CSV table of C-alpha atoms in Angstrom, one decimal:
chain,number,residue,atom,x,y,z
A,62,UNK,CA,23.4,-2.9,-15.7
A,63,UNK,CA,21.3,-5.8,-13.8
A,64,UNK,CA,22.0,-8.8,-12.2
A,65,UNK,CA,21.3,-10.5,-8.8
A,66,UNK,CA,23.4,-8.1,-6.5
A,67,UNK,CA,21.7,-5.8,-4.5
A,68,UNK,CA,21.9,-2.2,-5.4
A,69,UNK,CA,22.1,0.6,-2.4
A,70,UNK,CA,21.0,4.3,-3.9
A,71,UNK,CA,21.5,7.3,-2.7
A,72,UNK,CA,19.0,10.0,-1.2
A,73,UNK,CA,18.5,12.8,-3.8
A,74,UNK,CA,20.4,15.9,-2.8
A,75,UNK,CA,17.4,18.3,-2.0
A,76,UNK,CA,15.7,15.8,0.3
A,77,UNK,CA,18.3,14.4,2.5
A,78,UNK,CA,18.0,17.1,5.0
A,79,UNK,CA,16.3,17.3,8.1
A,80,UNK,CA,13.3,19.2,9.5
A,81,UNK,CA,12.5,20.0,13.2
A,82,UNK,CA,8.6,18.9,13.9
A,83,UNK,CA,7.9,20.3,17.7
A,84,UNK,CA,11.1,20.7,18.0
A,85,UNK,CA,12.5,17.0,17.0
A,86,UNK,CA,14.3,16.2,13.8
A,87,UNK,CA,12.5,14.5,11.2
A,88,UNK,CA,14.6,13.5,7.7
A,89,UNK,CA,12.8,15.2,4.6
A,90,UNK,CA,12.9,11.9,2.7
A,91,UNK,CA,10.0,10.5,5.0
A,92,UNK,CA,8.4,13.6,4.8
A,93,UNK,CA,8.3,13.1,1.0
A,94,UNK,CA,7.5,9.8,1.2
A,95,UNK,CA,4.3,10.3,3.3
A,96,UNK,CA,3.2,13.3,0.5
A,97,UNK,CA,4.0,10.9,-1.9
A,98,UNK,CA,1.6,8.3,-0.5
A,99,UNK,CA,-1.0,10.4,-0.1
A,100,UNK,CA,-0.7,12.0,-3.7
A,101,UNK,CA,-0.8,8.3,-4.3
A,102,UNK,CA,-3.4,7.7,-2.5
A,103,UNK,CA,-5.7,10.3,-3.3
A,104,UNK,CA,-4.8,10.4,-7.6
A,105,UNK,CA,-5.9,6.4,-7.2
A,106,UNK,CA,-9.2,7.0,-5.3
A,107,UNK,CA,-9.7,10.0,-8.1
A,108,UNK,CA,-9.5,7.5,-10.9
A,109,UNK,CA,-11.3,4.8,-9.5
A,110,UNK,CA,-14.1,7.2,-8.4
A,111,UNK,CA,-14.4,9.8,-10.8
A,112,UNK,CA,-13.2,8.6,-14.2
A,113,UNK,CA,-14.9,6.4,-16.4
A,114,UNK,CA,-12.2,3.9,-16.3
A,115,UNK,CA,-12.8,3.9,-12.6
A,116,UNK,CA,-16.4,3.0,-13.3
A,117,UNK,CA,-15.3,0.5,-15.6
A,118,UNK,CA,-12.5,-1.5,-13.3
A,119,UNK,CA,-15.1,-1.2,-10.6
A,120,UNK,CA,-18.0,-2.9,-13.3
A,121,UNK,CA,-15.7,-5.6,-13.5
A,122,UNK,CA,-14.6,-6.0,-10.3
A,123,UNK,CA,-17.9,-6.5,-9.1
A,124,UNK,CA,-19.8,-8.7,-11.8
A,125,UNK,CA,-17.0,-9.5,-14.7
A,126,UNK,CA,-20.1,-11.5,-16.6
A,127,UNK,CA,-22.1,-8.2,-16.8
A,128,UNK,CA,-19.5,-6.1,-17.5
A,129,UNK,CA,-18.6,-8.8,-20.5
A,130,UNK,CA,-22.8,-9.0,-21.2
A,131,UNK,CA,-22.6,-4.8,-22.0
A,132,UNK,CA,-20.1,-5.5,-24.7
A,133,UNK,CA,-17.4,-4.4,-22.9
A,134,UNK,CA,-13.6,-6.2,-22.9
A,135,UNK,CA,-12.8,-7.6,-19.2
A,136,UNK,CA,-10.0,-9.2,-20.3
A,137,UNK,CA,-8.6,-6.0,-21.3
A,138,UNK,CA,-9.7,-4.1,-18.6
A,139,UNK,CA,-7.8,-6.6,-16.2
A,140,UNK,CA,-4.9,-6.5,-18.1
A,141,UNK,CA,-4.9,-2.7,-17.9
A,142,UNK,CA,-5.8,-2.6,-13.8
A,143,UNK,CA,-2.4,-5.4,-13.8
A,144,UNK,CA,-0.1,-2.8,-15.9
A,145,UNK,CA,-1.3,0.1,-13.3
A,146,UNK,CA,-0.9,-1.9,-10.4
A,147,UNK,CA,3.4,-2.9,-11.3
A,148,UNK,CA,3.3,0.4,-12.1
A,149,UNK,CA,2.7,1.6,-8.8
A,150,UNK,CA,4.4,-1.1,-7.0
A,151,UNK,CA,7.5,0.0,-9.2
A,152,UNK,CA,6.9,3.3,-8.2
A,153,UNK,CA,7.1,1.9,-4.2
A,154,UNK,CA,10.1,0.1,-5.4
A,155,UNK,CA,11.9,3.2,-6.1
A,156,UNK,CA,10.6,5.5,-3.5
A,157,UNK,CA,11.4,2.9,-1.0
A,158,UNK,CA,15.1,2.4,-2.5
A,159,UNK,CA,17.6,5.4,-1.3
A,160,UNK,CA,16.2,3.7,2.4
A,161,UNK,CA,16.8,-0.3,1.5
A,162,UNK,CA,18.9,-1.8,-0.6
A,163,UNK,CA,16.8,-2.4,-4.2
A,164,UNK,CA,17.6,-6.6,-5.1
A,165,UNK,CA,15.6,-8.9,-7.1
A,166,UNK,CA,13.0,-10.4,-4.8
A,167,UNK,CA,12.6,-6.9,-2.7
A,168,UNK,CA,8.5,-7.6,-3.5
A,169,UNK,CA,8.4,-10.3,-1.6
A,170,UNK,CA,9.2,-8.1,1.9
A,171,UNK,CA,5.3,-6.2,1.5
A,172,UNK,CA,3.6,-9.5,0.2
A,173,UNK,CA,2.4,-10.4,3.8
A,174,UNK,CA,1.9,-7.0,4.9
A,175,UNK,CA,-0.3,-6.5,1.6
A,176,UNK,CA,-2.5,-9.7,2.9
A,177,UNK,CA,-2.7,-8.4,6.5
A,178,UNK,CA,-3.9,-4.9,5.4
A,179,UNK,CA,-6.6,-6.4,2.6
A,180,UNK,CA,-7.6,-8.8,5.7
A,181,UNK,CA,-7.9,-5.6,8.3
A,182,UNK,CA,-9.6,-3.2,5.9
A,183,UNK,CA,-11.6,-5.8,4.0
A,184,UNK,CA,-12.5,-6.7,0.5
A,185,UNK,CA,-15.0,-3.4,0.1
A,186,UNK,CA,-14.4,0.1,-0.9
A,187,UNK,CA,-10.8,1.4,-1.1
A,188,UNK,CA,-11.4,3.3,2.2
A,189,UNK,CA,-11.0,-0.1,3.9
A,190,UNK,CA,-7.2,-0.4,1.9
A,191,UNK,CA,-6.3,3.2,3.4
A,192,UNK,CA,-7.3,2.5,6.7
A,193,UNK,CA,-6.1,-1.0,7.1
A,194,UNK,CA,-2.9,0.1,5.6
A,195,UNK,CA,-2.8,3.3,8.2
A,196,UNK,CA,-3.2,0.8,10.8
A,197,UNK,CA,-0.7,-1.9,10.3
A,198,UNK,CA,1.9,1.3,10.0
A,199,UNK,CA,1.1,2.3,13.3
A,200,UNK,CA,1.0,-0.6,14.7
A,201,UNK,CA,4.5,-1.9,13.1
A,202,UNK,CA,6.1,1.2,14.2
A,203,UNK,CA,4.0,1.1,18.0
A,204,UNK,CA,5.7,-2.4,18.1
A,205,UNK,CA,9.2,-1.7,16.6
A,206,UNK,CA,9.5,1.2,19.2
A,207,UNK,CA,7.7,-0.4,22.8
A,208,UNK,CA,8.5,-4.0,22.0
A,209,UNK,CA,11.1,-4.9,19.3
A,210,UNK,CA,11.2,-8.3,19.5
A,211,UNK,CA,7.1,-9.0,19.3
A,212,UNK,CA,6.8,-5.9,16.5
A,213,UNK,CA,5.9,-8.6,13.7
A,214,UNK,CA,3.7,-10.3,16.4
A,215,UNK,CA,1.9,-6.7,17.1
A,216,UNK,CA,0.7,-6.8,13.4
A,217,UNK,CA,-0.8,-10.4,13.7
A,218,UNK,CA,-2.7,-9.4,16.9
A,219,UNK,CA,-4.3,-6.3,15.4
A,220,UNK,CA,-5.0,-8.7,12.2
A,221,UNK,CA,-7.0,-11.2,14.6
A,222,UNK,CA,-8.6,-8.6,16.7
A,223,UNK,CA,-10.4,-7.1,13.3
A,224,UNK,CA,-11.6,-11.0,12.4
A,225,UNK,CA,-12.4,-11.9,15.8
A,226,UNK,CA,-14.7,-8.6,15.7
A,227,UNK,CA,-15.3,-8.9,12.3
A,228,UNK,CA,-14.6,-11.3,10.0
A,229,UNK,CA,-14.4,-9.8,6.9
A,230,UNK,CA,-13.0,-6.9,7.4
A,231,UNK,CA,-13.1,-3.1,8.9
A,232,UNK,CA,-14.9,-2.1,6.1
């Protein structure tokens, strides 16, 4: 079933069309994929803000010794915020499939882009992660489209323009 050879899926029937946005074609899949990231998106800033486990992962976040002082478990709390997080970086696995090809180390791709956007948006509220990650999108595509062979450079640029203005982040 596994192994190291790289796996190419195909889209799902119902979203492999394509829709016309002011009157240019736009495949469904992205379309998904950008409700899918904001579902995402807004379901993690739901739990993190208005559940207690929110309050909790925040608690430790912040000031693990207190958090531990009150009784509470940090080691399992971290464990739990770890098994959430693969979760949702399988679930950006799969989404992300049917338009790569899935193989073993396909992680590794986002790993700098993940540093760059914490580094943009800063090591603050989860507004910062949206924005930054908002941000480096644009300016990857702005760069893939204008200037191709600078695109990764684009990225770096905006990174050093937030820490030359300010240093630890946009927010």
């Amino acid at each position: 079933v596994g192994g190291p050879d790289g796996r190419n899926v195909d889209l799902p029937a119902a979203l492999s069309g394509v829709v016309d946005i002011v009157g240019e074609p736009y495949p469904v899949y992205r379309l998904f994929l950008i409700a899918a990231g904001v579902a995402v998106a807004l379901g993690t800033w739901a739990f993190l803000m208005r559940t207690r486990a929110g309050l909790l992962i925040r608690a430790t976040a912040q000031n693990p010794t207190m958090t531990h002082a009150l009784g509470l478990d940090v080691r399992l709390i971290r464990r739990g915020v770890f098994g959430v997080a693969c979760g949702l970086a399988a679930l950006g696995g799969v989404l992300a499939t049917p338009l790569l090809t899935a193989f073993l180390g396909m992680g590794t791709i986002v790993v700098i882009d993940a540093f760059v956007i914490v580094m943009i948006g800063g090591m603050g509220p989860f507004i910062g992660t949206v924005v930054g990650s908002l941000l480096v999108g644009i300016s990857q595509t702005f760069g893939n489209f204008y200037f191709p062979d600078y695109a990764l450079g684009a990225t770096y640029a905006l990174m050093i323009l937030v820490l030359l203005i300010r240093p630890g982040g946009l927010f």
